[in-house]
Every structure is written in C-alpha cells, then in structure tokens.
Short mmCIF file of C-alpha atoms in Angstrom, two decimals:
data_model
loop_
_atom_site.label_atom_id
_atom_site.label_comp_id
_atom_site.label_asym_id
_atom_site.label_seq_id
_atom_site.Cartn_x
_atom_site.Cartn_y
_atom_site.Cartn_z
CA UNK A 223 60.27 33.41 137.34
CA UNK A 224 61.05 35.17 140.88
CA UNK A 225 64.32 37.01 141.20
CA UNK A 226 63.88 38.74 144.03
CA UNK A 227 65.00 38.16 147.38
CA UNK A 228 67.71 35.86 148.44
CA UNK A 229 67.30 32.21 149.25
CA UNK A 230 67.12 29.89 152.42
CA UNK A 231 69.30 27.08 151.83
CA UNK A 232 68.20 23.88 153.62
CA UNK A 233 71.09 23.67 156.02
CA UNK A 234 72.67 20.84 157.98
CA UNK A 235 75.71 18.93 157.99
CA UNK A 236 75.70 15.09 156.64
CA UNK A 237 78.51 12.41 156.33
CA UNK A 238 78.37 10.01 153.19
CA UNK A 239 77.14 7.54 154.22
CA UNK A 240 66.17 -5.69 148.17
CA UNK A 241 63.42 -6.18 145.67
CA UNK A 242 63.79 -8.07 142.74
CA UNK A 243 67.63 -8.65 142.09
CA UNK A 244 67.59 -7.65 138.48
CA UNK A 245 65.47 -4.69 139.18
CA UNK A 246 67.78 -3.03 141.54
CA UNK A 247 70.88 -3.70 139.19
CA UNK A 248 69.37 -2.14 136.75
CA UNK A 249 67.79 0.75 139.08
CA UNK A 250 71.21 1.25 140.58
CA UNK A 251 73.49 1.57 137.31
CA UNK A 252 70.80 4.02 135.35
CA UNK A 253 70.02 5.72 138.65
CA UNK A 254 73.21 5.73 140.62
CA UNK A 255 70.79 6.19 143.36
CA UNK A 256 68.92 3.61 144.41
CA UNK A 257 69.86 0.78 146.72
CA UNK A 258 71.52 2.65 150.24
CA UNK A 259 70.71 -0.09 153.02
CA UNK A 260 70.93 3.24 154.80
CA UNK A 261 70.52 7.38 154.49
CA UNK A 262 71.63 9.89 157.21
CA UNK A 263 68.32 11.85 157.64
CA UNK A 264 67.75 15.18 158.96
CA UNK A 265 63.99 16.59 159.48
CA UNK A 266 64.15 20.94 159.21
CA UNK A 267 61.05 23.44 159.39
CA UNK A 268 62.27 26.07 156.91
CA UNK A 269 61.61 29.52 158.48
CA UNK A 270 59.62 32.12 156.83
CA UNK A 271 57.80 35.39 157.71
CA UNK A 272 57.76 35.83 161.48
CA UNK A 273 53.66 36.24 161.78
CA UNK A 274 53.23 32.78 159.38
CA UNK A 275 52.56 29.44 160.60
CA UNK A 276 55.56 27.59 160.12
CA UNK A 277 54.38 25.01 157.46
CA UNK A 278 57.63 24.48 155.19
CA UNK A 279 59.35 20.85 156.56
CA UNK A 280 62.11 19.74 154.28
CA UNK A 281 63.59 15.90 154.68
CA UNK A 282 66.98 15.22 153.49
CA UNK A 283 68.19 11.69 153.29
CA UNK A 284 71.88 11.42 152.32
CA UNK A 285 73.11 8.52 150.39
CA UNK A 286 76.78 7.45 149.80
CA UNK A 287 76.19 9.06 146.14
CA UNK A 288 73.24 10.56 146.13
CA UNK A 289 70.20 12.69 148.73
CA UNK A 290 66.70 12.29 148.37
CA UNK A 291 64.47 15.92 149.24
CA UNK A 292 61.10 15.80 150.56
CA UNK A 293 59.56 18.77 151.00
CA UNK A 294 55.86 19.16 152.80
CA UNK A 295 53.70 21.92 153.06
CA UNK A 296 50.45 23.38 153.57
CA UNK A 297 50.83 26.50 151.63
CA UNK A 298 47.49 26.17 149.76
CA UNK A 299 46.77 22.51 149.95
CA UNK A 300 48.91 20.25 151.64
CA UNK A 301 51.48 18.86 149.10
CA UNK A 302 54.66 17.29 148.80
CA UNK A 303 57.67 17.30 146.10
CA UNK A 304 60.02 14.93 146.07
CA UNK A 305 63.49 15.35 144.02
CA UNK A 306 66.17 12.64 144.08
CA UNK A 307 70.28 14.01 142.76
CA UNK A 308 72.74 11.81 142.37
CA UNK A 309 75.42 13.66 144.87
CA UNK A 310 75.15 13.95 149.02
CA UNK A 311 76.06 17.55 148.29
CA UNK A 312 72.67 18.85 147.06
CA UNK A 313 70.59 21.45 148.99
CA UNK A 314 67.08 23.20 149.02
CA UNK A 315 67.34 26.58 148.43
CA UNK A 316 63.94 28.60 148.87
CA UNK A 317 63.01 32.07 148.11
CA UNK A 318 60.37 32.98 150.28
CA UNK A 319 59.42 36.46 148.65
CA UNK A 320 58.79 34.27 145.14
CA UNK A 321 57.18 31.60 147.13
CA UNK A 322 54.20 33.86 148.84
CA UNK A 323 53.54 35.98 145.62
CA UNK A 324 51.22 35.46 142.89
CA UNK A 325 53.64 33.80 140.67
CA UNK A 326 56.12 31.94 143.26
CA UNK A 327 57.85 30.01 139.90
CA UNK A 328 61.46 29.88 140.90
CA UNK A 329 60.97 30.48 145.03
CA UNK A 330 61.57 26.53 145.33
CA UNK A 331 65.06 25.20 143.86
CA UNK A 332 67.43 21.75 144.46
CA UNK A 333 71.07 22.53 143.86
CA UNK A 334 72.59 22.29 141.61
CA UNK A 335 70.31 21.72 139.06
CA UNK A 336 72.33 20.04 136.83
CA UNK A 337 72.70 16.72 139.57
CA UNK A 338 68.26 16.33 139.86
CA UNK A 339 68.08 13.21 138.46
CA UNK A 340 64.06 12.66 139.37
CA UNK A 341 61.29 14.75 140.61
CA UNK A 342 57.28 14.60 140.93
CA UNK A 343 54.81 16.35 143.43
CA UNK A 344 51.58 15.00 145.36
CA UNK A 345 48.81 17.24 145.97
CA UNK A 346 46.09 16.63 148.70
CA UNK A 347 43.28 18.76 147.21
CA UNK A 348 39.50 17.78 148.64
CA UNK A 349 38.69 15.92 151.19
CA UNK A 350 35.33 14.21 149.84
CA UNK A 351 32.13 12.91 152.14
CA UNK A 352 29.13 11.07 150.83
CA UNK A 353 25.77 9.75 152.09
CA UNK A 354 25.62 6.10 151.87
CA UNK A 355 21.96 5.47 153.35
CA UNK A 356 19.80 3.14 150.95
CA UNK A 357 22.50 2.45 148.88
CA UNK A 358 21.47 -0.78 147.58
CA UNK A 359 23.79 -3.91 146.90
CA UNK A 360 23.52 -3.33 143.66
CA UNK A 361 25.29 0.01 143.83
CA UNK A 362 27.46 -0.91 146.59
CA UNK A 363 30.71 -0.31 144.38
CA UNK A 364 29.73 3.68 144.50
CA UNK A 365 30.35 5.87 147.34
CA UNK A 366 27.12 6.93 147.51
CA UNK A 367 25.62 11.04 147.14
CA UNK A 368 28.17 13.60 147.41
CA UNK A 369 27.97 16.09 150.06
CA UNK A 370 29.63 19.27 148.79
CA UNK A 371 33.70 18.49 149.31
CA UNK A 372 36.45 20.70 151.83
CA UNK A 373 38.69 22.36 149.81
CA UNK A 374 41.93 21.82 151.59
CA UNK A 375 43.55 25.22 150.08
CA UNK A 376 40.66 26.81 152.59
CA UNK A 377 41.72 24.97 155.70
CA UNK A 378 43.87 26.88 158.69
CA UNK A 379 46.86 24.68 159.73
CA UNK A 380 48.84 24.29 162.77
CA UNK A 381 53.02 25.23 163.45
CA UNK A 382 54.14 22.38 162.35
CA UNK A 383 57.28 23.21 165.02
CA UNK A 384 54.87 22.35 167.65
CA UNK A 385 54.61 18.91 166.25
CA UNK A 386 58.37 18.39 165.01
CA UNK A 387 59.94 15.01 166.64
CA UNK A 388 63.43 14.59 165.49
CA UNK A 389 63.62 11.22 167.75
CA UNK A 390 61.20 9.49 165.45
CA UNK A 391 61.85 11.77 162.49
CA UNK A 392 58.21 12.77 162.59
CA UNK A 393 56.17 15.81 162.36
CA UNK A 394 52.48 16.63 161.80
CA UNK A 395 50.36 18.96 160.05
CA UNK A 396 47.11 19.73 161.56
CA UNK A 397 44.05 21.50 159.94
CA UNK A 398 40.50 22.51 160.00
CA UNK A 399 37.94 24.57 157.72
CA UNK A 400 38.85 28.23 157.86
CA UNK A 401 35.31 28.84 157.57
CA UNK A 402 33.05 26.40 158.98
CA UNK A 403 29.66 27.65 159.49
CA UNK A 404 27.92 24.00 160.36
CA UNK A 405 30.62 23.74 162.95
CA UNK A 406 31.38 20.05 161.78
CA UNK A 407 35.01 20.34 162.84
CA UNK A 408 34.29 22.25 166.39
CA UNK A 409 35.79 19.22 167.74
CA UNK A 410 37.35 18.07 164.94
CA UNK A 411 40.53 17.89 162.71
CA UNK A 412 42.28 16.30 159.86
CA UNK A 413 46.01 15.59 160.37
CA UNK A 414 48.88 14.74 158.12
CA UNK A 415 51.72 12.59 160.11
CA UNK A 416 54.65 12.39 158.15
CA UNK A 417 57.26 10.03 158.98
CA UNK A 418 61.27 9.49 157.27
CA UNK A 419 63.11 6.32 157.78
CA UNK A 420 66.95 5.99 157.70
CA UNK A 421 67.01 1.92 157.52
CA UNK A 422 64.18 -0.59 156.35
CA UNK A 423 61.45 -1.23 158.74
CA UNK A 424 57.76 -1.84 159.21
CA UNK A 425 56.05 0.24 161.97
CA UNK A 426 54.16 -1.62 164.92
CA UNK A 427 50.77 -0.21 163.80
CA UNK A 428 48.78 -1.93 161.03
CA UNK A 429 49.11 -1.67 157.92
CA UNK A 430 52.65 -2.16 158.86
CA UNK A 431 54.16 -0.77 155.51
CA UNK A 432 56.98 -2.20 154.24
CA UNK A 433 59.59 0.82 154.27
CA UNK A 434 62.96 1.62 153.28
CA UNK A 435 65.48 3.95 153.71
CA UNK A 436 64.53 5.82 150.23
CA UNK A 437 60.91 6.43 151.46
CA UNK A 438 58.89 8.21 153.67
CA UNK A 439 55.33 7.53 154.94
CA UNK A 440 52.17 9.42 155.62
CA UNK A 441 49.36 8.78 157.68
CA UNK A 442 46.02 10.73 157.31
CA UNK A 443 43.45 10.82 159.54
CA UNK A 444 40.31 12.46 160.52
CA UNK A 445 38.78 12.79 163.57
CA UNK A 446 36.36 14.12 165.71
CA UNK A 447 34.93 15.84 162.87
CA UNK A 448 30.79 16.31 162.77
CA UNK A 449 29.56 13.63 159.26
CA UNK A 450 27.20 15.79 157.51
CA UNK A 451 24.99 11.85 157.34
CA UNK A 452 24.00 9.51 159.80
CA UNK A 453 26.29 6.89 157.21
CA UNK A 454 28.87 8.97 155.90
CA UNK A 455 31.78 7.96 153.90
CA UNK A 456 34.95 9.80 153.48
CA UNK A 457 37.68 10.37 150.77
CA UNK A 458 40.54 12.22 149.54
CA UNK A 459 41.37 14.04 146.18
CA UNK A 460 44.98 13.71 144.93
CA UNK A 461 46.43 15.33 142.09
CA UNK A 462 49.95 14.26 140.78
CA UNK A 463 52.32 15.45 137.91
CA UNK A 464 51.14 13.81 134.33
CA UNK A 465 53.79 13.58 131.79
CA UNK A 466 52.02 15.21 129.00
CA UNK A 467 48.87 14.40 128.39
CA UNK A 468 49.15 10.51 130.13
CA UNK A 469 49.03 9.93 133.60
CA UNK A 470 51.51 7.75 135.91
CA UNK A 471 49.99 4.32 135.82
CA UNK A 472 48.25 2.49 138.87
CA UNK A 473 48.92 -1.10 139.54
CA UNK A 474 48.07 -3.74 142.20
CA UNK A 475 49.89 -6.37 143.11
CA UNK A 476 48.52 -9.24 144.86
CA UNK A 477 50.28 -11.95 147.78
CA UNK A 478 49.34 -14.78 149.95
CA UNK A 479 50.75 -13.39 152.64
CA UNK A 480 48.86 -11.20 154.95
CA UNK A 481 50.49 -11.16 158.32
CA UNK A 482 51.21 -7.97 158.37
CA UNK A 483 47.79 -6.55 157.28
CA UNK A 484 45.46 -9.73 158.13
CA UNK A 485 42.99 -10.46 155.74
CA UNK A 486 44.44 -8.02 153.26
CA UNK A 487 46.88 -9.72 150.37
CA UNK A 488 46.64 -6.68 147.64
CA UNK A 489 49.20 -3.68 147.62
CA UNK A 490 48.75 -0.72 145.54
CA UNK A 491 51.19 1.28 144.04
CA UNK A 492 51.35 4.22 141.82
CA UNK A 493 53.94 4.57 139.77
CA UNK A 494 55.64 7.84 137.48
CA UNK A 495 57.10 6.43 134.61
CA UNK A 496 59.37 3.65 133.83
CA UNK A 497 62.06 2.32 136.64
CA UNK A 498 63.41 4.01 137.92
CA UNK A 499 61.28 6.86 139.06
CA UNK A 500 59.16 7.89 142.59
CA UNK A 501 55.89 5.89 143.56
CA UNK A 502 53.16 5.91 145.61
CA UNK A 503 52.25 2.57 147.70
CA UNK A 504 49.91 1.88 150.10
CA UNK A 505 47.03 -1.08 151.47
CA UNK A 506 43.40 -0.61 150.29
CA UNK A 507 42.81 -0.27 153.66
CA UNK A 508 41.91 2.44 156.46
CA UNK A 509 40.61 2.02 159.91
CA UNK A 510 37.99 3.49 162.16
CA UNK A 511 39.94 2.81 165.17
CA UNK A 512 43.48 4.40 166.24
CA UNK A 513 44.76 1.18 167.21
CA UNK A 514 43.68 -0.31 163.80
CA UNK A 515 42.76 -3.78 164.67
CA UNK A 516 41.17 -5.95 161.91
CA UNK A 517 37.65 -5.31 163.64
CA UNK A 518 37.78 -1.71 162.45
CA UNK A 519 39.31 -2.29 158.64
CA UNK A 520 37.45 -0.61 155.94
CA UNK A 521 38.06 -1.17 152.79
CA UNK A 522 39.75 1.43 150.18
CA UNK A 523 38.58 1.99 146.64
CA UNK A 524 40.67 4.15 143.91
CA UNK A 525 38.98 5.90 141.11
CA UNK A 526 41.28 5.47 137.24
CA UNK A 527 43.45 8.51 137.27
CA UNK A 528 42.32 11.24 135.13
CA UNK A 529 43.80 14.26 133.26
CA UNK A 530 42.00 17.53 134.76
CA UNK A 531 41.78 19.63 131.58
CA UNK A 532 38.14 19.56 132.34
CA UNK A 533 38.53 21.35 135.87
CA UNK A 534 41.13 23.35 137.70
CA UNK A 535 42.54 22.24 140.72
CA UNK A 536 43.73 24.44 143.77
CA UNK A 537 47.28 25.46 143.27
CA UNK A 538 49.94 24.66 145.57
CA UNK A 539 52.87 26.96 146.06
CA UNK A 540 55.95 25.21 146.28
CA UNK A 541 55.05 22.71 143.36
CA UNK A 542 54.56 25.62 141.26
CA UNK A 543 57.45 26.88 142.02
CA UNK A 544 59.41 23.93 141.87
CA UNK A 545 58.00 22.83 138.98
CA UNK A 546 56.28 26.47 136.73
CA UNK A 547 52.73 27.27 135.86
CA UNK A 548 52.53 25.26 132.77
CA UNK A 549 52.45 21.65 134.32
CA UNK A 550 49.58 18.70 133.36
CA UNK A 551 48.13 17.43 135.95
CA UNK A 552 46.14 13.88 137.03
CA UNK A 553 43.94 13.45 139.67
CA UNK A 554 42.33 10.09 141.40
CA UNK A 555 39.87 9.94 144.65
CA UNK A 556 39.89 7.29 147.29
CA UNK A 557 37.06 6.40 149.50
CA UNK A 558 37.34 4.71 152.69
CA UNK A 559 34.35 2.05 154.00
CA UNK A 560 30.92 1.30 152.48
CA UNK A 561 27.50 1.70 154.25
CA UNK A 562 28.09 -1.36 156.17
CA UNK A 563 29.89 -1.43 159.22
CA UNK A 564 32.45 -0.87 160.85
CA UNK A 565 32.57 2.57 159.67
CA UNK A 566 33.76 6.59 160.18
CA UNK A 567 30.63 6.96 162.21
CA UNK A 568 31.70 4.09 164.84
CA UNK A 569 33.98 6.67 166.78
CA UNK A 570 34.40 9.49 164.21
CA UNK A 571 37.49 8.41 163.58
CA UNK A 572 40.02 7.36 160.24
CA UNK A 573 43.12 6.62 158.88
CA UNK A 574 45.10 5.97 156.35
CA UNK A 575 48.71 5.64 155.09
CA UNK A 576 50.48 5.25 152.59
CA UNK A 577 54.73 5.78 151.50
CA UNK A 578 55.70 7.95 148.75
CA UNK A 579 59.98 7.41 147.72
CA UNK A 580 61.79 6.92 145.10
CA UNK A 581 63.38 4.10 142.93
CA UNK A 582 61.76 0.16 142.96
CA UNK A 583 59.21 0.33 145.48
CA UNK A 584 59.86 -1.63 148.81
CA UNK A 585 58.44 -5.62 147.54
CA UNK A 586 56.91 -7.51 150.09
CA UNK A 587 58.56 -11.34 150.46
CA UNK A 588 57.06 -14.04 152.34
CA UNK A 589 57.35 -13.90 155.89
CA UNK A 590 59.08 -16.29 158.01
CA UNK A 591 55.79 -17.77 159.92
CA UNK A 592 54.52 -18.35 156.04
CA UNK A 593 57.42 -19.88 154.63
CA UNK A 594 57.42 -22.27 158.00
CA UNK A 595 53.84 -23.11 157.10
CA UNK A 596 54.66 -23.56 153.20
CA UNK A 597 57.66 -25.88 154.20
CA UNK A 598 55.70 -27.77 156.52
CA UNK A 599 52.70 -28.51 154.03
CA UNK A 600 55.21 -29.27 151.56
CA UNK A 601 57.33 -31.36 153.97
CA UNK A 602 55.60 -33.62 154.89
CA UNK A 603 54.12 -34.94 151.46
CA UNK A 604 57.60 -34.99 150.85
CA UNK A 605 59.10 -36.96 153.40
CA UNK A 606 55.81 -39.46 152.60
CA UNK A 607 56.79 -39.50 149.15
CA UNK A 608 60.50 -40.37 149.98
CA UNK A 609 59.80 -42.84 152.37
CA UNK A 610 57.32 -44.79 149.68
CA UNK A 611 60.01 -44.83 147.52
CA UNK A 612 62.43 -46.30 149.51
CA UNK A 613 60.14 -49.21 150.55
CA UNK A 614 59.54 -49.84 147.15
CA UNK A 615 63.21 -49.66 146.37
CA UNK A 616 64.29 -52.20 149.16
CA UNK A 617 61.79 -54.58 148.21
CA UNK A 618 62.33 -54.34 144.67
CA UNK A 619 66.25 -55.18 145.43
CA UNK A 620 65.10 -58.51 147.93
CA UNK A 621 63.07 -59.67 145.20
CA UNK A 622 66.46 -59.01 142.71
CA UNK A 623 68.61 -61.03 145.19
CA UNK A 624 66.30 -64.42 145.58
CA UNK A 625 67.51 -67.50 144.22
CA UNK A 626 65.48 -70.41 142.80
CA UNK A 627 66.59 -73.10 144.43
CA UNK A 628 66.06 -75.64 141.12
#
C-alpha cells in the first residue's frame, strides 16, 4: 500500500437531510441506508497534477443516516466505484502520488473505514465491433466476425471540467483512440454522460429509466466514428468485482407495461450479492438516433458473466486502489442491433444507458394510462356481470311474491 503523499479529501458542505414493501423494510433495518425519498448531492472534479486531464469526478449523495460515493474516472479505462456508509459524515480522501504509480493500492480511501457498509466497481474495458454481412437467420443470435476490439485503457479523454453541469448534476467523459492509424474516429468519439439524481424521476428521453435518489445513470454513446464494415455491430466489455470465484448474478424481469420504453416490457438488472447490495439496471435496448424514437431501437443482447482467470483485463487505477491487486474479477459483453435495420450504420450513431446505485433497485409499477386501461377492461365485464345479477335477483323475488289465487 501507498504511504506517501497526503490526501485530497472530497470536500463540500451537506445538511442531513418504494419497491416492494417488505423488501425495503428489510433493506432499511440491515442497511440503515436505503430508502431517502431524497439525498443532498454535490458533483466535484477532484484536482490532480496541473499538466493532467482532469478525469477524477466524485458524487456524494447525503442521506439523513447515511452518503452514497460515486467515483468516475478514466484513469486507464473508464470505471466507476461505488461505496455506500451508513453516516452523512463520510468523505473521499485520495492520494494522488499512490494513485498515478505502479501500485496506486491505498491512493483511493472512504472515511472512516469502519462506517463502509457496501462497495463494488464497474469497469468499461473494450469497446467491441463485428461484421454482420451474410449472417444467416440461423446464426442471427451471434454478433457476427469480430473486428479486432478498442482497448479503452488506450483511448485519450477529454477535461471532464469542460463538461461539468452542476444544474443537471451532469458531466461527461469524452474519448478517442490514442493511436488510430485507420482514422475511424477522425470524426468520431465515444462519450460517457453521467448523470446523479437527488429525488425519483424518469428523464424525458427514452428509455426513460426509472431512477431514484440512491442511483445514478450513464449513457454511452458512439458517434461519428468510421465502422470498420459496411454492417457493423457494436458492443461493450464490462468487468465487475466477483466475490470469490462466483460472479454477481444477472436477472430479467419482465412487465406488461411499456409506456415508457414502447414495445420493450423486459428490464435487466445485475445484481452483487444478496439485498441489500449495488446493481446494475438497464433496457435491452440502444438507439441509432439521438432522439431515440422507437424507429431507431435496436435490440441489446448480454453474454453469461464469466470469471476472467483465463485472460487479464486492463487495470483501472482507482479500483485498485480502492479495492488492492488481489481482486476476482467477472466480465460480460453487450451488443447493440443485428444485421437488420435500423442500425449503427443509419447515422453512425448509438446509445445506451443504464443506472448503477445501491440498495433494491428502482421497480417499475404500472402506469396510470395502464391501470385506466386494466380498470376499464375489467369494468365493464363487471358492471355487466352486476347488472345480470340483479335482473335475475328482482325477478327471482316477483316470482317469490305471486299468489295463487285458488
């Protein structure tokens, strides 16, 4: 572990400040955590060496009893830990001379220690492109012939200071090949958005995520960039913390609802451990289109999660030193779109989001235009029902009250 140097503590100044009912009972008494209707949230580009690109953002999102950290970066490959404490007192502290060496274990720290009460990482390693021509129906399921992938740990990014939005709690990471000899990204680039929340929400733009005050959500998209094919198809490597040698497991969960993403009723959600923990959650979805109308939906497809003991993965700073060297790792890819249209190659453009928090992930309920529907449908059977009924019972009681006349 580092020693040297002296930490930055994340600074800034906070006051203290539904899902399944049982669920978040439970989540809140074993978490003490989980359940703030709202967080006060502050967005803060940690500084470093004066002649780096700024690329350290740390979100803190303080509870009545507890603060949530995010903290993004593209040192190496753009990655993200996330550590939840149970006090609003908690703060980042980072050692910058650990951080940039060759063993930065100990240049990333929550304190104090002792109140962490979860913690995982995300890593964004490859971004992945394949050839789809001639893939037959048969083989429509596969993404088709791998081009050789972009290492992510190899791509130059932007000041994220430049992009920093503290209206909309927003701020974006921006990158492109370091080397780049085919000049596919001349006009090209591949952005991270990343977006906290300090109530429950869903944005305007599909696929309208249901979010919360305990998450925060990231769009990635690609555009502009030269496809290496005439039908190319796109995807992204992510590597997350195992726990041991199994991986965090990947569910979906299915509704009849699709309002908010039309034509789309599955959610999928990745989840560390038993409740409570953190989670991934997104739509299989992405779009070809920035204003992401159902037109331009393509369909997303995620590989079983995997332990990499068979390969090594590009490093990231600040999760090693958050978390040490000796960590266990699992990796999944997602592909956007087939070799049918509408595709990347429509207007060289994608996206993709997803939320990454912590606790019971948000659950979507039926929406009010759905239940309206649902109570008509089942209204009116009703009410046809009822009425029969009470024909039946009238005449039954004018046929009780007739007298024979002999």
């Amino acid at each position: 572990m580092c020693g040297c140097g002296e930490p930055h503590l994340g600074r800034g100044h906070y006051a203290p400040t539904p899902t399944l009912l049982l669920t978040l009972l439970l989540s809140s008494v074993s978490f003490g955590l989980l359940g703030e209707e709202t967080r006060q949230v502050s967005l803060e580009v940690i500084p470093g060496w004066p002649d780096l690109p700024q690329n350290l953002l740390h979100i803190r999102a303080v509870g009545t009893n507890s603060t949530l950290h995010y903290v993004w970066s593209s040192l190496g490959p753009p990655a993200a830990v996330l550590v939840a404490t149970n006090t609003p007192h908690s703060v980042l502290s980072v050692n910058w001379t650990c951080l940039l060496s060759p063993n930065p274990d100990g240049g990333l720290m929550v304190l104090p220690k002792d109140s962490i009460q979860f913690s995982s990482a995300v890593v964004f390693t490859r971004l992945l492109e394949f050839d789809s021509t001639n893939m037959s129906e048969a083989a429509a399921q596969l993404p088709g012939k791998p081009y050789p992938p972009y290492p992510l740990a190899e791509f130059s990014w932007n000041n994220i200071n430049d992009s920093l939005d503290p209206a909309t709690l927003s701020a974006t990471f921006q990158g492109h090949p370091t080397h780049d000899p085919t000049r596919a990204f001349a006009n090209g680039s591949l952005t991270f958005k990343v977006q906290a929340f300090s109530r429950s929400g869903r944005p305007a733009q599909p696929p309208r995520l249901l979010h919360t005050a305990e998450t925060c959500q990231l769009e990635v998209a690609l555009a502009g960039a030269s496809p290496r094919g005439n039908q190319s198809v796109f995807g992204l490597e992510i590597a997350t913390l195992g726990h041991g040698s199994d991986c965090p497991s990947l569910q979906e969960q299915h509704s009849i609802d699709d309002e908010y993403t039309p034509a789309v009723f599955q959610l999928d959600q990745l989840l560390w451990g038993s409740l409570p923990s953190g989670f991934m959650q997104w739509r299989p979805v992405a779009f070809s289109q920035k204003q992401g109308s159902r037109e331009s939906t393509l369909p997303c497809q995620a590989s079983p999660l995997h332990p990499t003991v068979e390969y090594s993965l590009p490093k990231s700073p600040i999760v090693q030193a958050f978390f040490g060297s000796q960590n266990s790792f699992c990796a999944f890819n997602l592909t956007f779109g087939t070799s049918r249209s509408p595709g990347y190659w429509d207007q060289n453009y994608l996206s993709w989001s997803m939320l990454l928090g912590v606790g019971p992930p948000p659950l979507d309920t039926l929406s009010p235009l759905v239940m309206g529907i649902m109570a008509v449908a089942l209204g009116i059977p009703g009410l046809v029902l009822l009425g029969g009924g009470l024909i039946l019972l009238l005449r039954h009681k004018q046929y009780s009250e007739y007298q024979s006349i002999n």
